[in-house]
């Protein structure tokens, strides 16, 4: 995708800080599924999603995983950064592009902040860890990504190419859009009144809408001459990424039987369809998945 080397004022680099790594070489996908089960088991509304997650916890994670106050780590020394130039461009260029597009599509759009970190970091939703995958915290309107996830996306899930990674970031921005629209708060209120299985179905709608929003961004990303910034193969890269992180695919990968009642993000087919809808229409009004 031809975004160029743009930077963003809404980017924080914490990669030079010690975050305390976990995982011990175990697949990020398997650990994320375990984390998802634990969060649901203890009644925390929402999940930190493998790869394409959001943190709809409003600080509620602090009781389980530590304090929820925002960190003062934003003054990190940039000279200590461990972020490669390639990953920096990937993160900041995509964020700047999504801000441009959504700023045109939504009146009064408020830009999110993207935080790059290693291993773990403090958020307003509690302590975030890389094994949970990229996630959005609505309490501080920040997206948190350990850039090592992009390597996992390629090596563990076979989703290669820059657009697969940009889709991940754009999905997280989609959750920010949902926060601005009131969707996240509405779904959270509904989940508090229904069973976990019913709540999971609502969660699937939230995730599919964010996938669709990622497609909307890509469809509207154009240069000054109105030409699409998508390159040959980009759509296929996005579809491969969407397919690789469907609930059914992840459950099979972890050696579990497929349990549709436990789905919180949608099947591979559903995620591909949602991304395709956004790409084909370029219209956020067509992304009517959440709350259904």
XYZ file of N, CA and C in Angstrom:
876
model
N 0.850 -1.185 0.000
C 0.000 0.000 0.000
C 0.884 1.234 0.000
N 0.618 2.186 -0.892
C 1.499 3.327 -1.122
C 1.149 4.486 -0.195
N 1.552 4.394 1.069
C 1.250 5.464 2.019
C 2.398 6.447 2.181
N 3.616 6.021 1.881
C 4.748 6.899 2.074
C 5.213 6.915 3.515
N 6.238 7.707 3.785
C 6.858 7.726 5.114
C 6.305 8.803 6.017
N 4.992 8.918 6.113
C 4.400 9.970 6.935
C 4.515 9.645 8.425
N 4.577 10.676 9.218
C 4.640 10.508 10.673
C 3.338 11.005 11.280
N 3.177 10.790 12.573
C 1.959 11.198 13.256
C 2.300 11.815 14.595
N 1.582 12.871 14.939
C 1.755 13.503 16.245
C 1.102 12.686 17.353
N 0.320 11.677 16.978
C -0.426 10.871 17.953
C 0.223 9.515 18.193
N 1.543 9.471 18.062
C 2.275 8.215 18.215
C 3.219 8.303 19.403
N 3.195 7.273 20.267
C 4.078 7.191 21.427
C 4.904 5.917 21.323
N 6.208 6.060 21.421
C 7.118 4.918 21.313
C 7.641 4.552 22.701
N 7.153 3.422 23.244
C 7.634 2.920 24.536
C 8.496 1.669 24.365
N 8.933 1.398 23.163
C 9.625 0.123 22.917
C 10.972 0.031 23.616
N 11.522 1.160 24.029
C 12.801 1.124 24.727
C 12.669 0.876 26.212
N 11.447 0.776 26.702
C 11.223 0.527 28.119
C 11.127 -0.964 28.396
N 11.433 -1.333 29.607
C 11.322 -2.731 30.019
C 9.895 -3.019 30.409
N 9.248 -3.955 29.648
C 7.859 -4.261 29.924
C 7.646 -5.610 30.544
N 8.690 -6.403 30.635
C 8.542 -7.721 31.236
C 7.867 -8.682 30.286
N 8.652 -9.411 29.521
C 8.078 -10.292 28.521
C 7.486 -11.536 29.135
N 6.484 -12.054 28.455
C 5.898 -13.334 28.842
C 5.755 -14.183 27.630
N 5.294 -15.401 27.805
C 4.991 -16.234 26.653
C 5.877 -17.432 26.540
N 7.160 -17.283 26.877
C 8.038 -18.431 26.867
C 8.035 -19.206 25.569
N 7.825 -18.488 24.435
C 7.849 -19.160 23.151
C 6.547 -19.828 22.769
N 5.532 -19.784 23.642
C 4.241 -20.376 23.316
C 3.544 -19.496 22.305
N 2.789 -20.100 21.414
C 2.102 -19.359 20.365
C 1.261 -18.239 20.936
N 1.381 -17.045 20.337
C 0.550 -15.913 20.728
C -0.918 -16.263 20.575
N -1.252 -17.004 19.528
C -2.651 -17.351 19.299
C -3.235 -18.172 20.430
N -2.510 -19.175 20.892
C -3.008 -20.032 21.963
C -3.138 -19.239 23.257
N -2.131 -18.424 23.581
C -2.189 -17.642 24.806
C -3.325 -16.631 24.761
N -3.572 -16.066 23.597
C -4.660 -15.102 23.495
C -6.006 -15.770 23.723
N -6.159 -16.998 23.240
C -7.409 -17.720 23.468
C -7.591 -18.018 24.953
N -6.507 -18.391 25.608
C -6.585 -18.654 27.052
C -6.943 -17.365 27.793
N -6.285 -16.262 27.427
C -6.575 -14.989 28.074
C -8.028 -14.593 27.862
N -8.524 -14.816 26.659
C -9.913 -14.481 26.358
C -10.869 -15.260 27.260
N -10.587 -16.557 27.463
C -11.445 -17.385 28.310
C -11.420 -16.887 29.747
N -10.219 -16.559 30.249
C -10.094 -16.100 31.631
C -10.858 -14.799 31.843
N -10.736 -13.876 30.893
C -11.434 -12.604 31.046
C -12.947 -12.814 31.091
N -13.462 -13.643 30.198
C -14.900 -13.903 30.185
C -15.323 -14.652 31.444
N -14.490 -15.575 31.893
C -14.800 -16.389 33.068
C -15.008 -15.518 34.293
N -14.211 -14.457 34.405
C -14.301 -13.605 35.579
C -15.178 -12.379 35.347
N -15.970 -12.420 34.296
C -17.012 -11.427 34.134
C -16.575 -10.071 33.625
N -15.384 -9.942 33.079
C -14.958 -8.657 32.547
C -15.639 -8.456 31.201
N -16.304 -7.322 31.053
C -17.050 -7.066 29.828
C -16.075 -6.721 28.710
N -16.188 -7.461 27.615
C -15.292 -7.262 26.477
C -14.064 -8.135 26.606
N -13.202 -8.109 25.612
C -12.014 -8.934 25.577
C -10.873 -8.173 24.940
N -9.661 -8.592 25.309
C -8.490 -8.129 24.585
C -8.243 -9.170 23.501
N -8.399 -8.783 22.288
C -8.502 -9.723 21.188
C -7.146 -10.050 20.598
N -6.961 -11.315 20.241
C -5.773 -11.692 19.506
C -5.753 -10.940 18.198
N -4.702 -10.206 17.980
C -4.514 -9.557 16.704
C -5.389 -8.365 16.524
N -6.678 -8.520 16.637
C -7.592 -7.446 16.283
C -8.540 -7.177 17.430
N -8.024 -6.769 18.570
C -8.843 -6.681 19.771
C -9.177 -5.286 20.201
N -9.986 -5.216 21.221
C -10.214 -3.943 21.884
C -10.457 -4.214 23.359
N -10.247 -3.158 24.160
C -10.350 -3.297 25.601
C -11.531 -2.483 26.077
N -12.705 -3.087 26.127
C -13.922 -2.366 26.531
C -14.132 -2.518 28.029
N -13.123 -2.146 28.774
C -13.135 -2.442 30.205
C -13.361 -1.211 31.063
N -13.140 -0.039 30.510
C -13.340 1.223 31.250
C -12.666 1.192 32.608
N -11.459 0.657 32.659
C -10.701 0.599 33.901
C -11.008 -0.623 34.729
N -11.984 -1.439 34.312
C -12.401 -2.571 35.119
C -11.345 -3.637 35.280
N -10.314 -3.630 34.443
C -9.289 -4.650 34.549
C -8.383 -4.429 35.743
N -8.426 -3.252 36.318
C -7.498 -2.964 37.404
C -7.660 -3.914 38.579
N -8.885 -4.397 38.826
C -9.108 -5.296 39.944
C -8.481 -6.655 39.756
N -8.249 -7.042 38.520
C -7.712 -8.370 38.238
C -6.222 -8.339 37.953
N -5.775 -7.262 37.300
C -4.411 -7.267 36.794
C -3.580 -6.090 37.267
N -4.059 -5.309 38.219
C -3.238 -4.227 38.725
C -3.892 -2.883 38.515
N -3.171 -1.829 38.866
C -3.714 -0.482 38.819
C -4.116 -0.055 37.428
N -5.132 0.806 37.347
C -5.622 1.235 36.057
C -5.295 2.674 35.727
N -4.469 3.323 36.530
C -4.160 4.726 36.252
C -3.260 4.823 35.032
N -3.425 5.876 34.213
C -2.553 6.045 33.061
C -1.098 6.135 33.491
N -0.217 5.585 32.691
C 1.200 5.590 33.007
C 1.828 6.938 32.713
N 2.940 7.229 33.334
C 3.698 8.435 33.024
C 4.825 8.119 32.060
N 4.741 6.958 31.400
C 5.839 6.501 30.551
C 5.895 7.193 29.203
N 5.022 8.151 28.949
C 4.991 8.780 27.642
C 6.208 9.651 27.378
N 6.996 9.916 28.403
C 8.206 10.696 28.229
C 9.404 9.819 27.927
N 9.162 8.623 27.383
C 10.238 7.675 27.093
C 11.290 8.300 26.193
N 12.542 7.941 26.430
C 13.655 8.445 25.649
C 13.622 7.816 24.262
N 13.391 8.608 23.195
C 13.316 8.024 21.862
C 14.614 7.375 21.417
N 15.736 7.793 22.014
C 17.012 7.207 21.640
C 17.118 5.758 22.097
N 16.290 5.370 23.078
C 16.319 3.993 23.570
C 15.356 3.100 22.809
N 14.696 3.640 21.797
C 13.702 2.890 21.035
C 14.311 1.660 20.383
N 13.527 0.569 20.367
C 13.932 -0.652 19.664
C 13.063 -0.858 18.417
N 12.349 0.173 18.021
C 11.437 0.087 16.887
C 12.210 0.278 15.585
N 12.026 -0.663 14.662
C 12.696 -0.552 13.371
C 12.062 0.555 12.547
N 12.814 1.075 11.594
C 12.287 2.117 10.719
C 11.087 1.603 9.933
N 11.131 0.335 9.541
C 10.020 -0.253 8.780
C 8.745 -0.300 9.614
N 8.863 -0.753 10.861
C 7.678 -0.824 11.713
C 7.183 0.557 12.118
N 8.093 1.489 12.285
C 7.656 2.849 12.615
C 6.820 3.426 11.480
N 7.288 3.239 10.243
C 6.522 3.727 9.092
C 5.182 3.032 9.006
N 5.184 1.729 9.263
C 3.947 0.961 9.210
C 2.928 1.506 10.203
N 3.361 1.770 11.418
C 2.466 2.244 12.471
C 2.030 3.692 12.245
N 2.990 4.574 12.080
C 2.652 5.989 11.980
C 1.988 6.329 10.655
N 2.447 5.715 9.565
C 1.845 5.991 8.270
C 0.400 5.555 8.202
N 0.108 4.379 8.765
C -1.272 3.898 8.770
C -2.142 4.758 9.661
N -1.634 5.115 10.835
C -2.415 5.953 11.755
C -2.729 7.300 11.121
N -1.741 7.914 10.478
C -1.960 9.210 9.852
C -2.994 9.101 8.735
N -2.936 8.002 7.975
C -3.892 7.802 6.887
C -5.305 7.581 7.413
N -5.438 6.751 8.439
C -6.782 6.512 8.994
C -7.357 7.789 9.580
N -6.521 8.606 10.211
C -6.995 9.883 10.741
C -7.491 10.788 9.618
N -6.760 10.808 8.521
C -7.169 11.628 7.376
C -8.542 11.201 6.863
N -8.707 9.889 6.663
C -9.951 9.370 6.086
C -11.129 9.582 7.034
N -10.993 9.173 8.279
C -12.112 9.288 9.215
C -12.398 10.746 9.562
N -11.394 11.597 9.464
C -11.630 13.017 9.665
C -12.533 13.596 8.589
N -12.501 13.003 7.407
C -13.383 13.439 6.324
C -14.762 12.785 6.414
N -14.818 11.581 6.949
C -16.073 10.835 6.978
C -16.945 11.155 8.192
N -16.319 11.618 9.276
C -17.045 11.850 10.526
C -16.858 13.287 10.989
N -17.937 14.009 11.166
C -17.868 15.372 11.684
C -17.393 15.352 13.142
N -16.454 16.207 13.461
C -15.954 16.285 14.824
C -15.106 15.106 15.234
N -14.499 14.435 14.269
C -13.671 13.265 14.576
C -12.536 13.632 15.526
N -12.346 12.805 16.543
C -11.266 12.976 17.504
C -10.242 11.868 17.296
N -9.009 12.239 17.067
C -7.973 11.267 16.716
C -7.531 10.444 17.923
N -7.331 9.130 17.737
C -6.791 8.293 18.812
C -5.270 8.399 18.854
N -4.689 7.860 19.886
C -3.233 7.773 20.012
C -2.818 6.314 19.867
N -1.683 6.091 19.225
C -1.161 4.736 19.071
C 0.120 4.610 19.889
N 0.203 3.574 20.717
C 1.355 3.335 21.574
C 2.029 2.034 21.160
N 3.314 2.113 20.811
C 4.112 0.922 20.536
C 4.885 0.555 21.800
N 4.883 -0.731 22.164
C 5.549 -1.156 23.389
C 6.131 -2.554 23.191
N 6.864 -3.026 24.163
C 7.436 -4.373 24.122
C 7.023 -5.150 25.355
N 6.396 -6.282 25.169
C 6.104 -7.197 26.260
C 4.875 -6.839 27.064
N 4.894 -5.674 27.688
C 3.765 -5.245 28.493
C 3.851 -3.765 28.765
N 2.711 -3.154 29.060
C 2.704 -1.725 29.346
C 1.447 -1.362 30.124
N 1.529 -0.287 30.877
C 0.370 0.176 31.637
C -0.582 0.945 30.731
N -1.877 0.746 30.935
C -2.902 1.481 30.197
C -3.967 1.928 31.189
N -4.884 2.757 30.735
C -5.988 3.170 31.586
C -6.994 2.054 31.786
N -6.833 0.948 31.060
C -7.692 -0.234 31.221
C -7.001 -1.317 32.044
N -5.818 -1.024 32.598
C -5.072 -2.029 33.329
C -3.774 -2.336 32.611
N -3.128 -3.396 33.023
C -1.830 -3.745 32.443
C -2.033 -4.589 31.200
N -1.577 -4.085 30.055
C -1.711 -4.796 28.796
C -0.464 -5.608 28.488
N -0.659 -6.774 27.883
C 0.463 -7.652 27.557
C 0.411 -8.070 26.097
N 1.602 -8.302 25.546
C 1.712 -8.608 24.129
C 0.954 -9.870 23.740
N 0.839 -10.843 24.665
C 0.165 -12.092 24.324
C -1.316 -11.877 24.030
N -1.853 -10.727 24.404
C -3.249 -10.431 24.123
C -3.444 -9.909 22.702
N -2.349 -9.600 22.015
C -2.453 -9.022 20.699
C -2.717 -7.536 20.769
N -2.754 -6.850 19.636
C -3.095 -5.436 19.619
C -4.485 -5.194 20.215
N -4.656 -4.092 20.928
C -5.958 -3.815 21.527
C -6.186 -2.320 21.652
N -7.445 -1.966 21.787
C -7.862 -0.580 21.974
C -8.441 -0.423 23.371
N -8.006 0.611 24.063
C -8.527 0.920 25.392
C -9.385 2.175 25.290
N -10.705 2.053 25.438
C -11.569 3.228 25.309
C -11.395 4.236 26.437
N -10.876 3.793 27.590
C -10.728 4.705 28.727
C -9.707 5.795 28.459
N -8.675 5.508 27.654
C -7.691 6.543 27.314
C -7.630 6.822 25.813
N -8.514 6.132 25.046
C -8.598 6.303 23.588
C -7.242 6.061 22.928
N -6.599 4.994 23.365
C -5.296 4.626 22.805
C -5.310 3.191 22.272
N -4.561 3.006 21.212
C -4.342 1.690 20.617
C -2.962 1.226 21.050
N -2.862 -0.006 21.519
C -1.594 -0.549 22.008
C -1.155 -1.725 21.145
N 0.074 -1.648 20.648
C 0.591 -2.697 19.766
C 2.041 -2.993 20.101
N 2.344 -4.268 20.322
C 3.726 -4.729 20.365
C 4.089 -5.076 18.917
N 5.056 -4.385 18.314
C 5.351 -4.613 16.894
C 5.796 -6.031 16.565
N 6.196 -6.805 17.564
C 6.536 -8.202 17.302
C 5.327 -8.985 16.791
N 4.118 -8.450 17.039
C 2.927 -9.128 16.554
C 2.923 -9.248 15.037
N 3.499 -8.272 14.356
C 3.491 -8.329 12.900
C 4.309 -9.507 12.388
N 5.389 -9.845 13.097
C 6.161 -11.031 12.729
C 5.356 -12.289 12.999
N 4.631 -12.305 14.125
C 3.765 -13.444 14.431
C 2.680 -13.598 13.362
N 2.160 -12.466 12.893
C 1.116 -12.500 11.880
C 1.618 -13.218 10.627
N 2.874 -12.999 10.281
C 3.448 -13.644 9.108
C 3.829 -15.096 9.378
N 4.573 -15.318 10.463
C 5.156 -16.644 10.681
C 4.170 -17.651 11.259
N 3.289 -17.207 12.154
C 2.356 -18.121 12.814
C 1.053 -18.270 12.038
N 0.644 -17.199 11.370
C -0.672 -17.211 10.741
C -0.629 -17.083 9.226
N 0.568 -16.966 8.663
C 0.707 -16.948 7.215
C 0.136 -15.719 6.540
N -0.067 -14.630 7.298
C -0.629 -13.400 6.740
C 0.522 -12.440 6.454
N 1.065 -12.514 5.257
C 2.214 -11.714 4.880
C 1.789 -10.435 4.184
N 2.716 -9.495 4.099
C 2.477 -8.268 3.368
C 2.113 -7.106 4.266
N 2.417 -5.899 3.791
C 2.176 -4.727 4.618
C 0.690 -4.460 4.832
N -0.159 -4.815 3.861
C -1.572 -4.504 4.034
C -2.209 -5.362 5.125
N -1.726 -6.582 5.302
C -2.238 -7.413 6.390
C -2.010 -6.716 7.726
N -0.818 -6.132 7.898
C -0.505 -5.423 9.140
C -1.290 -4.122 9.244
N -1.450 -3.425 8.137
C -2.206 -2.170 8.171
C -3.682 -2.432 8.494
N -4.193 -3.547 8.028
C -5.567 -3.948 8.358
C -5.735 -4.111 9.867
N -4.733 -4.683 10.526
C -4.771 -4.834 11.984
C -4.917 -3.465 12.662
N -4.094 -2.517 12.232
C -4.135 -1.182 12.825
C -5.465 -0.500 12.532
N -5.926 -0.612 11.283
C -7.179 0.025 10.891
C -8.362 -0.573 11.639
N -8.306 -1.863 11.954
C -9.354 -2.501 12.756
C -9.417 -1.869 14.143
N -8.247 -1.630 14.740
C -8.214 -1.005 16.062
C -8.765 0.410 16.011
N -8.443 1.135 14.952
C -9.029 2.462 14.778
C -10.545 2.345 14.644
N -11.002 1.251 14.023
C -12.439 1.010 13.926
C -13.096 0.937 15.294
N -12.419 0.356 16.272
C -12.959 0.318 17.631
C -13.030 1.727 18.225
N -12.069 2.565 17.858
C -12.123 3.953 18.321
C -13.351 4.650 17.731
N -13.644 4.391 16.473
C -14.841 4.948 15.855
C -16.074 4.501 16.639
N -16.106 3.223 17.011
C -17.236 2.694 17.782
C -17.352 3.379 19.134
N -16.219 3.716 19.732
C -16.262 4.441 21.011
C -16.875 5.821 20.802
N -16.444 6.518 19.733
C -16.960 7.853 19.447
C -18.452 7.810 19.128
N -18.896 6.750 18.473
C -20.302 6.609 18.097
C -21.188 6.164 19.251
N -20.579 5.704 20.334
C -21.344 5.200 21.464
C -21.659 3.729 21.378
N -21.141 3.058 20.346
C -21.431 1.641 20.149
C -20.870 0.783 21.270
N -19.634 1.041 21.671
C -19.011 0.220 22.704
C -19.782 0.312 24.023
N -20.154 1.524 24.407
C -20.899 1.699 25.659
C -22.258 1.029 25.577
N -22.920 1.130 24.426
C -24.235 0.515 24.252
C -24.158 -0.999 24.360
N -23.177 -1.596 23.688
C -23.022 -3.048 23.737
C -22.670 -3.493 25.152
N -21.825 -2.741 25.826
C -21.457 -3.097 27.196
C -22.687 -3.114 28.102
N -23.569 -2.125 27.947
C -24.788 -2.095 28.765
C -25.679 -3.299 28.460
N -25.785 -3.655 27.194
C -26.597 -4.809 26.822
C -25.995 -6.102 27.367
N -24.675 -6.234 27.291
C -24.015 -7.451 27.769
C -24.227 -7.652 29.262
N -24.377 -6.579 30.005
C -24.571 -6.685 31.453
C -25.925 -7.276 31.812
N -26.857 -7.301 30.849
C -28.220 -7.752 31.136
C -28.546 -9.120 30.532
N -27.615 -9.701 29.807
C -27.917 -10.945 29.098
C -26.895 -12.013 29.441
N -27.107 -13.214 28.934
C -26.189 -14.321 29.204
C -24.867 -14.110 28.476
N -23.865 -14.867 28.890
C -22.561 -14.754 28.247
C -22.642 -15.155 26.784
N -23.375 -16.195 26.471
C -23.501 -16.625 25.081
C -24.160 -15.543 24.235
N -25.196 -14.915 24.760
C -25.837 -13.817 24.034
C -24.882 -12.628 23.911
N -24.143 -12.376 24.984
C -23.167 -11.291 24.949
C -22.082 -11.538 23.924
N -21.687 -12.801 23.784
C -20.682 -13.146 22.783
C -21.162 -12.808 21.377
N -22.456 -13.050 21.124
C -22.991 -12.744 19.791
C -22.928 -11.239 19.506
N -23.214 -10.441 20.535
C -23.079 -9.000 20.362
C -21.626 -8.621 20.094
N -20.721 -9.287 20.799
C -19.297 -9.004 20.624
C -18.851 -9.315 19.202
N -19.373 -10.397 18.631
C -19.057 -10.742 17.247
C -19.434 -9.590 16.328
N -20.616 -9.008 16.550
C -21.037 -7.879 15.741
C -20.096 -6.693 15.852
N -19.582 -6.440 17.061
C -18.636 -5.355 17.276
C -17.368 -5.587 16.461
N -16.866 -6.818 16.501
C -15.623 -7.136 15.785
C -15.806 -7.079 14.273
N -16.933 -7.582 13.793
C -17.174 -7.558 12.351
C -17.323 -6.124 11.856
N -17.952 -5.283 12.656
C -18.073 -3.887 12.256
C -16.697 -3.233 12.160
N -15.809 -3.539 13.107
C -14.454 -2.976 13.052
C -13.703 -3.483 11.830
N -13.919 -4.750 11.449
C -13.330 -5.270 10.212
C -13.844 -4.493 9.009
N -15.148 -4.258 8.988
C -15.764 -3.520 7.894
C -15.226 -2.089 7.843
N -15.075 -1.463 9.000
C -14.522 -0.106 9.048
C -13.091 -0.077 8.491
N -12.325 -1.132 8.749
C -10.974 -1.200 8.184
C -11.042 -1.202 6.660
N -12.015 -1.926 6.103
C -12.197 -1.928 4.662
C -12.625 -0.575 4.130
N -13.492 0.121 4.876
C -13.937 1.459 4.483
C -12.742 2.397 4.375
N -11.862 2.345 5.373
C -10.660 3.187 5.316
C -9.865 2.895 4.052
N -9.571 1.618 3.788
C -8.741 1.266 2.640
C -9.389 1.696 1.333
N -10.711 1.565 1.245
C -11.420 1.940 0.019
C -11.331 3.436 -0.246
N -11.218 4.224 0.811
C -11.194 5.679 0.669
C -9.787 6.259 0.648
N -8.773 5.435 0.819
C -7.392 5.913 0.833
C -6.933 6.165 -0.606
N -6.797 7.433 -0.958
C -6.445 7.819 -2.326
C -5.409 8.937 -2.310
N -4.683 9.066 -3.437
C -3.692 10.128 -3.535
C -4.350 11.427 -3.990
N -3.540 12.447 -4.221
C -4.075 13.762 -4.579
C -4.793 13.764 -5.923
N -4.500 12.772 -6.750
C -5.166 12.649 -8.045
C -6.387 11.731 -7.991
N -6.741 11.289 -6.787
C -7.907 10.436 -6.627
C -7.678 8.980 -6.941
N -6.424 8.579 -7.082
C -6.103 7.188 -7.391
C -5.976 6.381 -6.100
N -6.490 5.170 -6.138
C -6.426 4.309 -4.960
C -4.979 4.041 -4.559
N -4.746 4.019 -3.243
C -3.412 3.703 -2.731
C -3.194 2.206 -2.588
N -4.240 1.425 -2.842
C -4.098 -0.025 -2.797
C -3.266 -0.503 -3.984
N -2.427 -1.480 -3.744
C -1.591 -2.064 -4.787
C -2.049 -3.486 -5.079
N -1.656 -4.031 -6.229
C -2.025 -5.422 -6.531
C -1.587 -6.371 -5.405
N -2.493 -7.194 -4.975
C -2.196 -8.154 -3.912
C -2.614 -7.700 -2.538
N -2.887 -6.397 -2.356
C -3.245 -5.893 -1.032
C -4.545 -6.514 -0.525
N -5.559 -6.578 -1.370
C -6.840 -7.134 -0.944
C -6.669 -8.589 -0.527
N -5.891 -9.322 -1.301
C -5.650 -10.737 -0.963
C -4.927 -10.860 0.374
N -3.968 -9.959 0.643
C -3.270 -9.973 1.925
C -4.236 -9.734 3.078
N -5.150 -8.791 2.890
C -6.126 -8.514 3.929
C -7.048 -9.686 4.172
N -7.483 -10.341 3.098
C -8.379 -11.488 3.234
C -7.681 -12.650 3.937
N -6.411 -12.840 3.632
C -5.657 -13.896 4.309
C -5.562 -13.620 5.803
N -5.308 -12.361 6.165
C -5.225 -11.997 7.580
C -6.570 -12.206 8.264
N -7.656 -11.752 7.627
C -8.985 -11.902 8.221
C -9.335 -13.369 8.405
N -8.985 -14.184 7.433
C -9.272 -15.613 7.517
C -8.485 -16.290 8.636
N -7.243 -15.855 8.824
C -6.363 -16.531 9.782
C -6.732 -16.266 11.228
N -7.553 -15.242 11.492
C -7.880 -14.901 12.872
C -9.359 -15.088 13.181
N -10.071 -15.846 12.359
C -11.442 -16.181 12.695
C -11.477 -17.089 13.912
N -12.550 -17.017 14.696
C -12.665 -17.835 15.903
C -12.545 -19.319 15.600
N -13.201 -19.779 14.528
C -13.148 -21.203 14.202
C -11.738 -21.635 13.856
N -11.027 -20.809 13.100
C -9.654 -21.135 12.720
C -8.735 -21.151 13.933
N -8.882 -20.173 14.825
C -8.031 -20.113 16.011
C -8.293 -21.289 16.946
N -9.551 -21.673 17.074
C -9.858 -22.808 17.942
C -9.270 -24.099 17.384
N -9.363 -24.280 16.081
C -8.749 -25.474 15.483
C -7.238 -25.438 15.653
N -6.642 -24.263 15.474
C -5.190 -24.132 15.593
C -4.714 -24.482 17.000
N -5.529 -24.167 17.998
C -5.149 -24.443 19.384
C -5.473 -25.873 19.806
N -6.028 -26.668 18.871
C -6.349 -28.057 19.174
C -7.686 -28.254 19.831
N -8.521 -27.215 19.843
C -9.840 -27.310 20.470
C -10.900 -27.629 19.436
N -11.987 -28.205 19.910
C -13.147 -28.391 19.047
C -13.792 -27.024 18.808
N -14.341 -26.843 17.628
C -14.984 -25.575 17.307
C -16.282 -25.447 18.100
N -16.415 -24.361 18.856
C -17.574 -24.119 19.711
C -18.198 -22.773 19.334
N -19.170 -22.772 18.436
C -19.766 -21.517 17.967
C -20.320 -20.644 19.087
N -20.815 -21.250 20.160
C -21.384 -20.452 21.244
C -20.335 -19.617 21.969
N -19.065 -19.982 21.812
C -17.994 -19.245 22.471
C -17.381 -18.179 21.572
N -17.812 -18.101 20.325
C -17.232 -17.131 19.389
C -17.454 -15.707 19.891
N -16.413 -14.898 19.802
C -16.524 -13.490 20.174
C -16.048 -12.559 19.064
N -15.586 -13.138 17.949
C -15.026 -12.300 16.894
C -15.525 -12.651 15.502
N -16.167 -13.795 15.366
C -16.677 -14.207 14.073
C -15.818 -15.269 13.426
N -16.421 -16.027 12.544
C -15.686 -17.046 11.816
C -14.770 -16.397 10.786
N -13.890 -17.188 10.225
C -13.016 -16.678 9.167
C -13.838 -16.145 8.003
N -14.883 -16.877 7.625
C -15.728 -16.440 6.512
C -16.417 -15.120 6.828
N -16.890 -14.960 8.070
C -17.565 -13.726 8.450
C -16.608 -12.537 8.442
N -15.398 -12.748 8.917
C -14.437 -11.654 8.977
C -14.015 -11.235 7.574
N -13.853 -12.201 6.697
C -13.524 -11.876 5.315
C -14.669 -11.109 4.653
N -15.902 -11.544 4.902
C -17.056 -10.880 4.303
C -17.177 -9.439 4.794
N -16.920 -9.213 6.086
C -17.030 -7.870 6.647
C -15.974 -6.943 6.057
N -14.745 -7.424 5.957
C -13.685 -6.623 5.357
C -14.013 -6.333 3.893
N -14.500 -7.350 3.185
C -14.848 -7.176 1.771
C -15.970 -6.150 1.603
N -16.943 -6.158 2.494
C -18.043 -5.198 2.393
C -17.518 -3.769 2.497
N -16.630 -3.543 3.458
C -16.061 -2.206 3.594
C -15.251 -1.795 2.381
N -14.484 -2.722 1.834
C -13.670 -2.434 0.662
C -14.527 -2.130 -0.558
N -15.610 -2.858 -0.708
C -16.444 -2.700 -1.898
C -17.335 -1.471 -1.833
N -17.815 -1.112 -0.650
C -18.747 0.011 -0.544
C -18.060 1.313 -0.179
N -17.017 1.254 0.651
C -16.374 2.472 1.128
C -17.291 3.330 1.969
N -18.363 2.731 2.469
C -19.412 3.475 3.166
C -19.600 2.912 4.571
N -19.257 3.671 5.625
C -19.395 3.143 6.983
C -20.843 2.806 7.351
N -21.807 3.397 6.657
C -23.219 3.106 6.939
C -23.588 1.676 6.554
N -22.762 1.047 5.713
C -23.020 -0.333 5.318
C -22.441 -1.343 6.325
N -21.743 -0.845 7.326
C -21.119 -1.725 8.321
C -22.038 -1.896 9.519
N -23.237 -2.381 9.269
C -24.281 -2.451 10.293
C -24.286 -3.812 10.980
N -23.156 -4.127 11.625
C -23.035 -5.412 12.310
C -23.286 -5.288 13.811
N -22.781 -4.231 14.417
C -22.760 -4.127 15.876
C -24.168 -4.016 16.442
N -24.415 -4.737 17.547
C -25.668 -4.658 18.258
C -26.809 -5.437 17.642
N -26.522 -6.188 16.588
C -27.615 -6.915 15.935
C -27.887 -8.230 16.623
